[in-house]
Coordinates of C-alpha atoms in Angstrom, one line a residue:
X23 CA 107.0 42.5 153.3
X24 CA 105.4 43.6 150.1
X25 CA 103.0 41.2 148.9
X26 CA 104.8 40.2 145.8
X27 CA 107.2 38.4 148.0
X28 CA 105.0 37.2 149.9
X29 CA 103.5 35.7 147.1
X30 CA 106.9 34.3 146.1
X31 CA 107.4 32.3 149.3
X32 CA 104.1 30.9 148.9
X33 CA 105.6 29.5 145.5
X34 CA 108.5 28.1 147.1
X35 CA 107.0 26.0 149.2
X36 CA 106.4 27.8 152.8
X37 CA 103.0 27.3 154.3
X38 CA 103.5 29.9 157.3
X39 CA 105.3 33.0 156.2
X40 CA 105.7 35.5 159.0
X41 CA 104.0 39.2 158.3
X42 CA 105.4 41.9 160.4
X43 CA 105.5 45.8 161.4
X44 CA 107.8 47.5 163.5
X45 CA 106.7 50.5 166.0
X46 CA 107.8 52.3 168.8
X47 CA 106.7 51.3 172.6
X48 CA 108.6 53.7 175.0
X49 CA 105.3 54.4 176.8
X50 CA 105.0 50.7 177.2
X51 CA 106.6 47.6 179.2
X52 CA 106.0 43.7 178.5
X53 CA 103.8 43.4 181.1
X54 CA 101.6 46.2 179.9
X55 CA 101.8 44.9 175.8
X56 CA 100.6 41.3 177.2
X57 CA 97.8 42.8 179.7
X58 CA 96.3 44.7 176.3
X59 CA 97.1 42.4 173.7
X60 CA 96.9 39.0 175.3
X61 CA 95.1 38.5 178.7
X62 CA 92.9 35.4 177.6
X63 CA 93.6 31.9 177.9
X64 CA 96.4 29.8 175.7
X65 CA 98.6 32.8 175.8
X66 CA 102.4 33.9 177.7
X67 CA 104.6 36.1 178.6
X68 CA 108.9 35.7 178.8
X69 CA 111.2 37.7 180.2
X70 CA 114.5 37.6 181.5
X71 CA 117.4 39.3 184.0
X72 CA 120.9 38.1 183.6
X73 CA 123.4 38.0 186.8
X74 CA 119.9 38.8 188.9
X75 CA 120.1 42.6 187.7
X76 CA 120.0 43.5 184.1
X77 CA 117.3 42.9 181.9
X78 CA 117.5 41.0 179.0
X79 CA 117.4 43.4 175.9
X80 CA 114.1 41.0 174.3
X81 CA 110.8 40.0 176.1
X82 CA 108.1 37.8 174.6
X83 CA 104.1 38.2 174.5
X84 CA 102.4 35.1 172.9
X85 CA 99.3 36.4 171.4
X86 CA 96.4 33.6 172.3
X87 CA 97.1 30.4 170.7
X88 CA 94.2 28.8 168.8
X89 CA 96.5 25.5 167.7
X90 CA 97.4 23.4 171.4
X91 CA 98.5 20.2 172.0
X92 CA 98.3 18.3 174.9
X93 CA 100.0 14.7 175.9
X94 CA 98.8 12.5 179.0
X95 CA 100.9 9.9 179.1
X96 CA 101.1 8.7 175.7
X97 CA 97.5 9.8 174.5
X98 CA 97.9 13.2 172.5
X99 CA 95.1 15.5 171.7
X100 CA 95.2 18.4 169.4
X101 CA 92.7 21.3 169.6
X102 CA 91.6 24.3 167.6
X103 CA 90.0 26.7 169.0
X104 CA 88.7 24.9 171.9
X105 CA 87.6 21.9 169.9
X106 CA 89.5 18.5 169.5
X107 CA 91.0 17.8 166.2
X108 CA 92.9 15.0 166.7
X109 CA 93.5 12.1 169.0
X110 CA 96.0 9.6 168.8
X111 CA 97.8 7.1 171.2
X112 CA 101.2 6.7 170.5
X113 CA 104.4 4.9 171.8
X114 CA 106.8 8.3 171.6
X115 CA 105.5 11.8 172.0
X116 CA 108.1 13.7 171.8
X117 CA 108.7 12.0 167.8
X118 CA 104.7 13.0 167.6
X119 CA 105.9 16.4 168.8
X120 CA 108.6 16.4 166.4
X121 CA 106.5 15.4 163.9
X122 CA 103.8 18.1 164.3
X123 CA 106.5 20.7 164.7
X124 CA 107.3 19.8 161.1
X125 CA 104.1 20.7 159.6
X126 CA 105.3 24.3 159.5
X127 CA 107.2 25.3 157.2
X128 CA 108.0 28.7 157.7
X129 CA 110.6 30.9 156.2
X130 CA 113.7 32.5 158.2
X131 CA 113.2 36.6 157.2
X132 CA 116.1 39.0 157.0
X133 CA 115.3 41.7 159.8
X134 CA 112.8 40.1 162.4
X135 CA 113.9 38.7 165.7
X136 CA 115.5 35.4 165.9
X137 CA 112.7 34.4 167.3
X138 CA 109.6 35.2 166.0
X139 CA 107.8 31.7 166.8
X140 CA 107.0 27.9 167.4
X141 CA 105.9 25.6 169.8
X142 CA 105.6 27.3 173.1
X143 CA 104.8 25.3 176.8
X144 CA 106.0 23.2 178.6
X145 CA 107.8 19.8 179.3
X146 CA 107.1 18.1 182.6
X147 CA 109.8 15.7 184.6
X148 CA 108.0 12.4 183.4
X149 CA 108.8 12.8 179.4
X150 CA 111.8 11.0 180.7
X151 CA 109.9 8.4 180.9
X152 CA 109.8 8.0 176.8
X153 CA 113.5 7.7 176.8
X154 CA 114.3 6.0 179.8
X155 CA 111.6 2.6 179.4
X156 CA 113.4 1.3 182.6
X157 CA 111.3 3.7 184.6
X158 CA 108.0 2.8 183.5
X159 CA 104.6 4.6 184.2
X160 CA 105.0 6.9 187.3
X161 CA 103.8 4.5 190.2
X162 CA 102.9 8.0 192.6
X163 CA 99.7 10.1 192.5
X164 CA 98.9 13.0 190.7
X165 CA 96.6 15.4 192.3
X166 CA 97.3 17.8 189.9
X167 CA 96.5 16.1 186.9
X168 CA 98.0 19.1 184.5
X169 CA 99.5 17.5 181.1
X170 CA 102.9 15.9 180.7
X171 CA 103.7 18.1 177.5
X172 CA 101.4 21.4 176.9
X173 CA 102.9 23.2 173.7
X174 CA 101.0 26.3 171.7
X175 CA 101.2 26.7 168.2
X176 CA 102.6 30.4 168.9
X177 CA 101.3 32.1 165.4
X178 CA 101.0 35.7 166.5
X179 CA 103.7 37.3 169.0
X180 CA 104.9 40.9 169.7
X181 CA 109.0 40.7 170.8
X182 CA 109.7 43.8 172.8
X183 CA 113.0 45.9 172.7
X184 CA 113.9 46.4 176.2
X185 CA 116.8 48.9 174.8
X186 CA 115.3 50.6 171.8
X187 CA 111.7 50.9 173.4
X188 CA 110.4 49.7 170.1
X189 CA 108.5 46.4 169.6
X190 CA 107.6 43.8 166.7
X191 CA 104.9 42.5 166.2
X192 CA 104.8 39.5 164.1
X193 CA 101.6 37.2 162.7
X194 CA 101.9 34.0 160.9
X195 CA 100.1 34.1 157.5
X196 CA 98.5 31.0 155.8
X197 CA 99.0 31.5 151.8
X198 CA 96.8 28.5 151.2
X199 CA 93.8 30.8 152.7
X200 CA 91.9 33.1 150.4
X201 CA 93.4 36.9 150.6
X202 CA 95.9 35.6 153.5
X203 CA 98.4 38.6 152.7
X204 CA 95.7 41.0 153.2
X205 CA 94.2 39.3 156.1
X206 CA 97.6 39.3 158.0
X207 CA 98.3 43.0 157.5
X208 CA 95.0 43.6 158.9
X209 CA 95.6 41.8 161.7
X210 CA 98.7 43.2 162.0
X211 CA 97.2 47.1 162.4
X212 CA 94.3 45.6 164.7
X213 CA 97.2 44.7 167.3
X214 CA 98.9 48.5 166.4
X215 CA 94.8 50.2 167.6
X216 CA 94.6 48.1 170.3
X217 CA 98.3 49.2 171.9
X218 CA 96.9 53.1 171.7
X219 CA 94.2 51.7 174.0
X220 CA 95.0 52.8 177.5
X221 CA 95.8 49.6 179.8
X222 CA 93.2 48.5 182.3
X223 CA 94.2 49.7 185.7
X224 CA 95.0 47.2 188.1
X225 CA 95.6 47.4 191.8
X226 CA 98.8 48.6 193.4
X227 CA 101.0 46.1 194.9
X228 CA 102.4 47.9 198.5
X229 CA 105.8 46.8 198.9
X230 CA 105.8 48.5 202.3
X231 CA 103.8 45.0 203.2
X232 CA 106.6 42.7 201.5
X233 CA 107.8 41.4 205.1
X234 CA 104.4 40.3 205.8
X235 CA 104.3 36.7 207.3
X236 CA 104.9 34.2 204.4
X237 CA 101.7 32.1 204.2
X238 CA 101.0 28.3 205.3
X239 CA 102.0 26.4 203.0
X240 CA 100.5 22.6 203.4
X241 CA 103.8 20.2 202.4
X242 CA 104.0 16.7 200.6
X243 CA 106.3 16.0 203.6
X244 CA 106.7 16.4 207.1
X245 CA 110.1 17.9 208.3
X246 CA 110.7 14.6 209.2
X247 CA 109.6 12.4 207.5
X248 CA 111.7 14.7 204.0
X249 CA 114.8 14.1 207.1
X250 CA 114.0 10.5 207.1
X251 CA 113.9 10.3 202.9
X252 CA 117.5 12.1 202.8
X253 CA 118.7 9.3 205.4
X254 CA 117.2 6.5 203.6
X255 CA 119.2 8.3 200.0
X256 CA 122.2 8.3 202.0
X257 CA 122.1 4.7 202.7
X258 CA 122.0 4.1 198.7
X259 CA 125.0 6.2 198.2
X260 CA 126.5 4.3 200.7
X261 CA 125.5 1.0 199.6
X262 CA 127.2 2.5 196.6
X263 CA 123.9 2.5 194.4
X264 CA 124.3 6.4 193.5
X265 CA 126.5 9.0 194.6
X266 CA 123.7 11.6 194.7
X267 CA 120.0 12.3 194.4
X268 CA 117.7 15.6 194.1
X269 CA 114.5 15.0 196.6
X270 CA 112.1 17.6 196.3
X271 CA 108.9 18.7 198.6
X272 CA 105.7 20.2 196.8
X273 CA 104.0 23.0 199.2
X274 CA 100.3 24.1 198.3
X275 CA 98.4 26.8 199.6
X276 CA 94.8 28.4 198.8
X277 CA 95.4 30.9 196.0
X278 CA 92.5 33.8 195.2
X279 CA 94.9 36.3 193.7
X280 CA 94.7 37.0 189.7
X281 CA 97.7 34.9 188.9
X282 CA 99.4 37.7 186.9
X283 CA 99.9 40.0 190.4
X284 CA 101.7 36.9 191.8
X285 CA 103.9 37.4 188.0
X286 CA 104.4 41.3 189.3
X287 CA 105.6 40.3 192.5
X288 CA 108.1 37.8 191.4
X289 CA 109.6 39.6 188.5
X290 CA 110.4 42.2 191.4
X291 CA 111.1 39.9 194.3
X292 CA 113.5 37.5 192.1
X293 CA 114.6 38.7 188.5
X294 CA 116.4 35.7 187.2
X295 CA 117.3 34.6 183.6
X296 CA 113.8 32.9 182.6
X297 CA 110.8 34.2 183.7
X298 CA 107.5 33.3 182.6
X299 CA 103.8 33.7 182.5
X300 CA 101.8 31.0 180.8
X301 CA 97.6 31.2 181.1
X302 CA 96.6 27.4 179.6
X303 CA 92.7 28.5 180.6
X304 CA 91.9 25.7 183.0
X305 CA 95.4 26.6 184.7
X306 CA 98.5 28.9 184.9
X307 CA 102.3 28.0 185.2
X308 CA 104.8 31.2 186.9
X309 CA 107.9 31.0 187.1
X310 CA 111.5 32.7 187.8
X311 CA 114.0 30.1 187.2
X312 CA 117.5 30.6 187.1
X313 CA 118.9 28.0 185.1
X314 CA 118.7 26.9 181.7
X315 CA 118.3 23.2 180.7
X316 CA 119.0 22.9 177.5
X317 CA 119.9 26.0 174.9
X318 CA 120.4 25.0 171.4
X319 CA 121.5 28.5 168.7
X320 CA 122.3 27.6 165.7
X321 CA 123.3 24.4 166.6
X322 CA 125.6 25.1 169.6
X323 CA 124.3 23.4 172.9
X324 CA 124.7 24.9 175.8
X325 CA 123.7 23.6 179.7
X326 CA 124.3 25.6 182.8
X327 CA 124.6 23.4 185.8
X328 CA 123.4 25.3 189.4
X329 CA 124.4 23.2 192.4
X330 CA 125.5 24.5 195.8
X331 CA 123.6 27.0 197.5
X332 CA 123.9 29.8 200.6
X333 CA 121.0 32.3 201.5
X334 CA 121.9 36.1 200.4
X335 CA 123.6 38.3 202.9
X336 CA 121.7 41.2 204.3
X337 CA 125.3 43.7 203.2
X338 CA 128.1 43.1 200.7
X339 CA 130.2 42.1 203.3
X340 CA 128.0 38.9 204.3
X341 CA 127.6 38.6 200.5
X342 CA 131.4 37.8 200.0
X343 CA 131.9 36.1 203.2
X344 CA 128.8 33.6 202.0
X345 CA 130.3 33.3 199.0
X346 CA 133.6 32.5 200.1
X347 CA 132.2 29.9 202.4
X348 CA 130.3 28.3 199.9
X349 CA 133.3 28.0 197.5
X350 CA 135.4 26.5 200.6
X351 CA 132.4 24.0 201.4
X352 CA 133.6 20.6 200.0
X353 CA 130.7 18.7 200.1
X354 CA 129.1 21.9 197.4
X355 CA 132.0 21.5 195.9
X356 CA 132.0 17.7 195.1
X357 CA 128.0 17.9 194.4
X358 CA 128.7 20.9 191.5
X359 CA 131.5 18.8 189.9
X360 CA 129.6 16.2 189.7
X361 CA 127.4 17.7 188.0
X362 CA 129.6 19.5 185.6
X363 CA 131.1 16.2 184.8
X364 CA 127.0 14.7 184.3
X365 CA 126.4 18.0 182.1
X366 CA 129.3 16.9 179.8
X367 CA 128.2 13.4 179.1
X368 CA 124.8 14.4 178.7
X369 CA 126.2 17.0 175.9
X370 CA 128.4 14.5 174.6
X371 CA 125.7 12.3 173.8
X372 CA 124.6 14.3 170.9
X373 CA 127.7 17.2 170.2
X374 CA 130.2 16.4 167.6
X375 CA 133.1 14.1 169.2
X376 CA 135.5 16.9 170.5
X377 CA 133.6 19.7 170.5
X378 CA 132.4 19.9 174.6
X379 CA 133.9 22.9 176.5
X380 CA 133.8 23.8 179.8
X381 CA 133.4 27.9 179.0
X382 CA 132.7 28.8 183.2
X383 CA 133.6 27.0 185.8
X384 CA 132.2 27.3 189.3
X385 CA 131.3 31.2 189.0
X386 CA 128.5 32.4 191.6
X387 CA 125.2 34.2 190.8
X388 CA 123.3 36.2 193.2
X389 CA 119.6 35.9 193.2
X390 CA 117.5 37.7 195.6
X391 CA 117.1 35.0 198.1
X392 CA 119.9 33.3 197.6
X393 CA 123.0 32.4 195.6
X394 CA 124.6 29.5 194.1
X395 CA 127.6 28.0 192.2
X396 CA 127.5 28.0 188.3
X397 CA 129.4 26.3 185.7
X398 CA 128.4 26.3 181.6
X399 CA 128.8 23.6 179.0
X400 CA 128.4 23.3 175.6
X401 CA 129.0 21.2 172.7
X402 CA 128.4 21.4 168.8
X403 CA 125.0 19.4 167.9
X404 CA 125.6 16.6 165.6
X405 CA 125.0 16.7 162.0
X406 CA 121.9 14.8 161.3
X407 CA 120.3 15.7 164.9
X408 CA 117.9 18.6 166.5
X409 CA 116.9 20.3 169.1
X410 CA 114.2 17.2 170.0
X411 CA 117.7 15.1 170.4
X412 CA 119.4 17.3 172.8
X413 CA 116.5 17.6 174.9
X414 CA 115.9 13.6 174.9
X415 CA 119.9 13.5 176.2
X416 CA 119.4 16.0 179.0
X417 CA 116.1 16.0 180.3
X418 CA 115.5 15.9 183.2
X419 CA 118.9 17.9 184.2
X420 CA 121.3 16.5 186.8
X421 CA 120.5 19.3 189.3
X422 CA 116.8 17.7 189.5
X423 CA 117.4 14.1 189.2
X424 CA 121.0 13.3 190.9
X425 CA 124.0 10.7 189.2
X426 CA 123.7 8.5 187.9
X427 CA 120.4 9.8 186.5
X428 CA 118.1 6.8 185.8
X429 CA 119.0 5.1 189.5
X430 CA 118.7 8.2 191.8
X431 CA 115.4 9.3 189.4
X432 CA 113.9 5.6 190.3
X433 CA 115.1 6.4 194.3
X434 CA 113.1 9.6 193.4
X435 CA 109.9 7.3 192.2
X436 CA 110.7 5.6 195.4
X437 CA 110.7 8.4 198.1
X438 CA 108.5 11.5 196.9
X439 CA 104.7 11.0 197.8
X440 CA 103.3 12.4 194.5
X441 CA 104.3 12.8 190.6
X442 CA 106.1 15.7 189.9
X443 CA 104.5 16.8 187.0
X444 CA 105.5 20.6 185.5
X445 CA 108.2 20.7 188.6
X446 CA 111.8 19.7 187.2
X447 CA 110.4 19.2 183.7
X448 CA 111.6 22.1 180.4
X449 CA 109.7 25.7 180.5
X450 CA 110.3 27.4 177.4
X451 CA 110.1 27.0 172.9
X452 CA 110.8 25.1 169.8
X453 CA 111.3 27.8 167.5
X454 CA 110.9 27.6 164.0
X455 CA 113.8 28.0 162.5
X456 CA 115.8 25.1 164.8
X457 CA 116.8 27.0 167.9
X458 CA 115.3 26.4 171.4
X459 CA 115.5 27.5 174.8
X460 CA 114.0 26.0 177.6
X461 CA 114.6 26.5 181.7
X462 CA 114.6 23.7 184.1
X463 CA 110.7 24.5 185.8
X464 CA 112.3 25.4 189.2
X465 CA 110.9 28.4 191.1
X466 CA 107.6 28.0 189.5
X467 CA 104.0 27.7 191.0
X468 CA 101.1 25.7 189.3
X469 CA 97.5 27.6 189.4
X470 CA 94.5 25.1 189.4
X471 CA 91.2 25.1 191.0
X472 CA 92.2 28.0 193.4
X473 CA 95.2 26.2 194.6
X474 CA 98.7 27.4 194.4
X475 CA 101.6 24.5 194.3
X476 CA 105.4 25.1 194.2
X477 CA 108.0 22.1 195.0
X478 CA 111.8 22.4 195.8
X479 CA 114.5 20.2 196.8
X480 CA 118.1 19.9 197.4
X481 CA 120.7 17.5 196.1
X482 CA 122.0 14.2 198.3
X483 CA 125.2 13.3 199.2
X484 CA 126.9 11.5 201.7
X485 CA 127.7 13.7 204.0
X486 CA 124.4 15.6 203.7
X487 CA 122.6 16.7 207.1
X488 CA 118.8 16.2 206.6
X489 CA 118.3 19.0 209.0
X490 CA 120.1 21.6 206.3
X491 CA 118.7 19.7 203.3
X492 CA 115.1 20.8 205.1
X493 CA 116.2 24.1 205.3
X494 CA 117.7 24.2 201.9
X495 CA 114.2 23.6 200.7
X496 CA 112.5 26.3 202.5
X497 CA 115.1 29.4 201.3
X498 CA 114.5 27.7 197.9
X499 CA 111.1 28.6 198.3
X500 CA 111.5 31.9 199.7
X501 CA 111.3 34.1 197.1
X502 CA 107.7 32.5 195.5
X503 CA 106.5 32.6 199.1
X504 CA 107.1 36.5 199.1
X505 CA 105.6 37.2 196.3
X506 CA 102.1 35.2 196.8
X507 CA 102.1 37.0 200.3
X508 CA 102.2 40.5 198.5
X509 CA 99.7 38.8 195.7
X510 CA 97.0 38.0 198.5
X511 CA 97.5 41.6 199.9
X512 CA 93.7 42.8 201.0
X513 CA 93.3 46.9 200.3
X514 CA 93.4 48.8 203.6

């Protein structure tokens, strides 16, 4: 962009305008762009794998984040660079994060990637909670005491081309700062010297260890006792209070590895759709989920319900005979189309009357560890509404919370020993020109105070066998479990 129009957006109105340069990276990867351009605190990494073995054509690297903004409850706190510069206690955060989103005004450019962008972080399961007022304040502890919302103000980002080899590398300039053009060009060739720098060299990862014993994990439940929960859940459904309900167990563990070599291990040990890297400072969210909860592109809505589940064969034959078993399973069956039918109301809440499809229906994914049934859904977003509505609608996805949602999610407050927190909540961005993508936070493990926590669970119906739901838990788990063990791998 040449200054003049720069200059011209400026007059118009824009207070962010995005500055960019385009260069070749055939020499480089994500992972090596974000390990040299953005290893500190308050900065990410995305990437993704569709069908669990291509690679998306567009990775992410969020530069470090100076803006954050953090919500406990209903107090929100904004820093800058470290220091608070706000506080406020309000009734509804996700209208303050709304609200805040709309500060930026920033200008859609012919020629950059669509997303180039926004408020990046996370969601966790309790924002339901300023929707739904039934459920009140989460009556379980929190031991990990991590933020209910955690969003960056993502101003500088580099979007890799996984087909051309080439990347962008995009900084948002502030015109109402003295020489702002010529500071953002600048900054803009500092990130160019710094990619000639050669990487850091960081220690192999053997994979002739990966079938090491998975570590001890320390649960939220006993076998039994998680046995005795899915019992008690199928004395609702039969009471007829719910027809189903997602239970989950969290599993912690001692953690000492740099929690980007657990990231290497899991982008190899389980590609999947969303993967992601986030470093808040004081503690670090990974991920490889591989389902979407909400997608909203250029207004079209799209959810992707997951629900029925077999671990992978060890040959293509036990592949296809798993699969056909699991299409032939009737209690899989019934729980998916439920949740198809939860996915459409929850889309229909805010799509134009009409305008819900069913575009796949019960397909199956393979994922390293296992695989599972997968319908999509979407729906044209009403005129008037945003992104913010379709998230209110859906969050906390059906495949997390059970049907009908607010009575199996109060069975949930009910059985599980501790608040969920990041686990079944929205991993992903507000971008901003409109558009965002977020993953239901499945598959993922919180880093805090050298402790490692990842949570699964399984979806309740009546004729569920606790013993299975148990077990359903651990392959869940499987893959993250792998990857920490090859993480934690001493040198010989």
């Amino acid at each position: 962009m040449i200054r003049e129009e720069f200059l011209r957006l400026a007059a118009d109105g824009y207070n962010r305008i995005p500055l960019a340069c385009e260069t070749l990276a055939d020499f480089d990867t994500p992972l090596s762009i974000y390990l040299k351009l953005a290893d500190q605190p308050n900065s990410y990494l995305l990437e993704s794998v569709q069908g669990g073995e291509k690679w998306g054509r567009y990775s992410i690297i969020g530069l470090p984040c100076r803006t954050v903004l953090r919500v406990h409850d209903h107090h929100v706190s904004i820093t800058v660079d470290g220091v608070e510069t706000e506080s406020h206690d309000v009734e509804d955060p996700l209208a303050f994060v709304e609200t805040f989103k709309a500060r930026y005004n920033v200008p859609t450019i012919a020629g950059l990637p669509r997303f180039n962008g926004g408020l990046v972080g996370y969601f966790g399961y309790d924002c339901v909670r300023y929707v739904e007022k039934r459920l009140g304040k989460c009556p379980n502890p929190d031991p990990l005491g991590v933020p209910d919302i955690l969003l960056m103000v993502s101003d500088a980002v580099v979007v890799f081309d996984n087909l051309a080899g080439k990347m962008h590398a995009i900084v948002l300039a502030d015109p109402a700062q003295a020489d702002a053009y010529e500071q953002g060009q600048a900054q803009l060739q500092q990130l160019l010297e710094k990619l000639r720098q050669p990487i850091t060299p960081r220690r192999g990862l053997d994979f002739s260890k990966q079938q090491a014993a998975e570590p001890v994990f320390r649960s939220s439940f006993t076998q039994d006792d998680y046995e005795k929960a899915v019992d008690t859940i199928k004395e609702y459904i039969l009471a007829g209070d719910c027809m189903q309900v997602v239970p989950s167990q969290r599993m912690s563990i001692d953690f000492k590895a740099a929690p980007i070599d657990l990231y290497r291990a899991l982008r190899c040990f389980n590609p999947t759709p969303y993967m992601y890297f986030f470093n808040f400072g004081d503690f670090h969210v990974v991920g490889s989920s591989p389902e979407v909860l909400v997608r909203v592109e250029d207004n079209l809505i799209t959810v992707r319900p997951i629900a029925g589940t077999r671990p992978r064969g060890a040959t293509e034959e036990a592949d296809v005979a798993l699969e056909e078993d699991l299409l032939s399973d009737d209690k899989e069956i019934a729980e998916h189309l439920m949740l198809i039918d939860l996915g459409r109301n929850d889309t229909g809440r805010v799509s134009e009357i009409g305008s819900v499809k069913l575009t796949e229906k019960m397909v199956i994914e393979r994922y390293s560890n296992v695989m599972h049934i997968v319908s999509n859904v979407t729906g044209q977003l009403k005129a008037g509404l945003t992104a913010m509505d379709a998230l209110r609608a859906i969050l906390p996805a059906g495949t997390l919370s059970g049907a009908p949602k607010i009575r199996a999610m109060e069975i949930i407050d009910e059985l599980e020993p501790v608040k969920r927190g990041v686990y079944g909540g929205a991993v992903g961005y507000f971008a901003w020109n409109g558009n965002m993508d977020t993953a239901i936070a499945i598959r993922t493990a919180v880093i805090k105070n050298g402790e490692l926590h990842v949570q699964a669970g399984g979806g309740i119906v009546a004729d569920s066998v606790p013993a299975l739901e148990w077990e359903e838990t651990i392959n869940k788990r499987r893959a993250m479990f792998r990857a920490v063990a090859l993480a934690e791998q001493t040198p010989d």
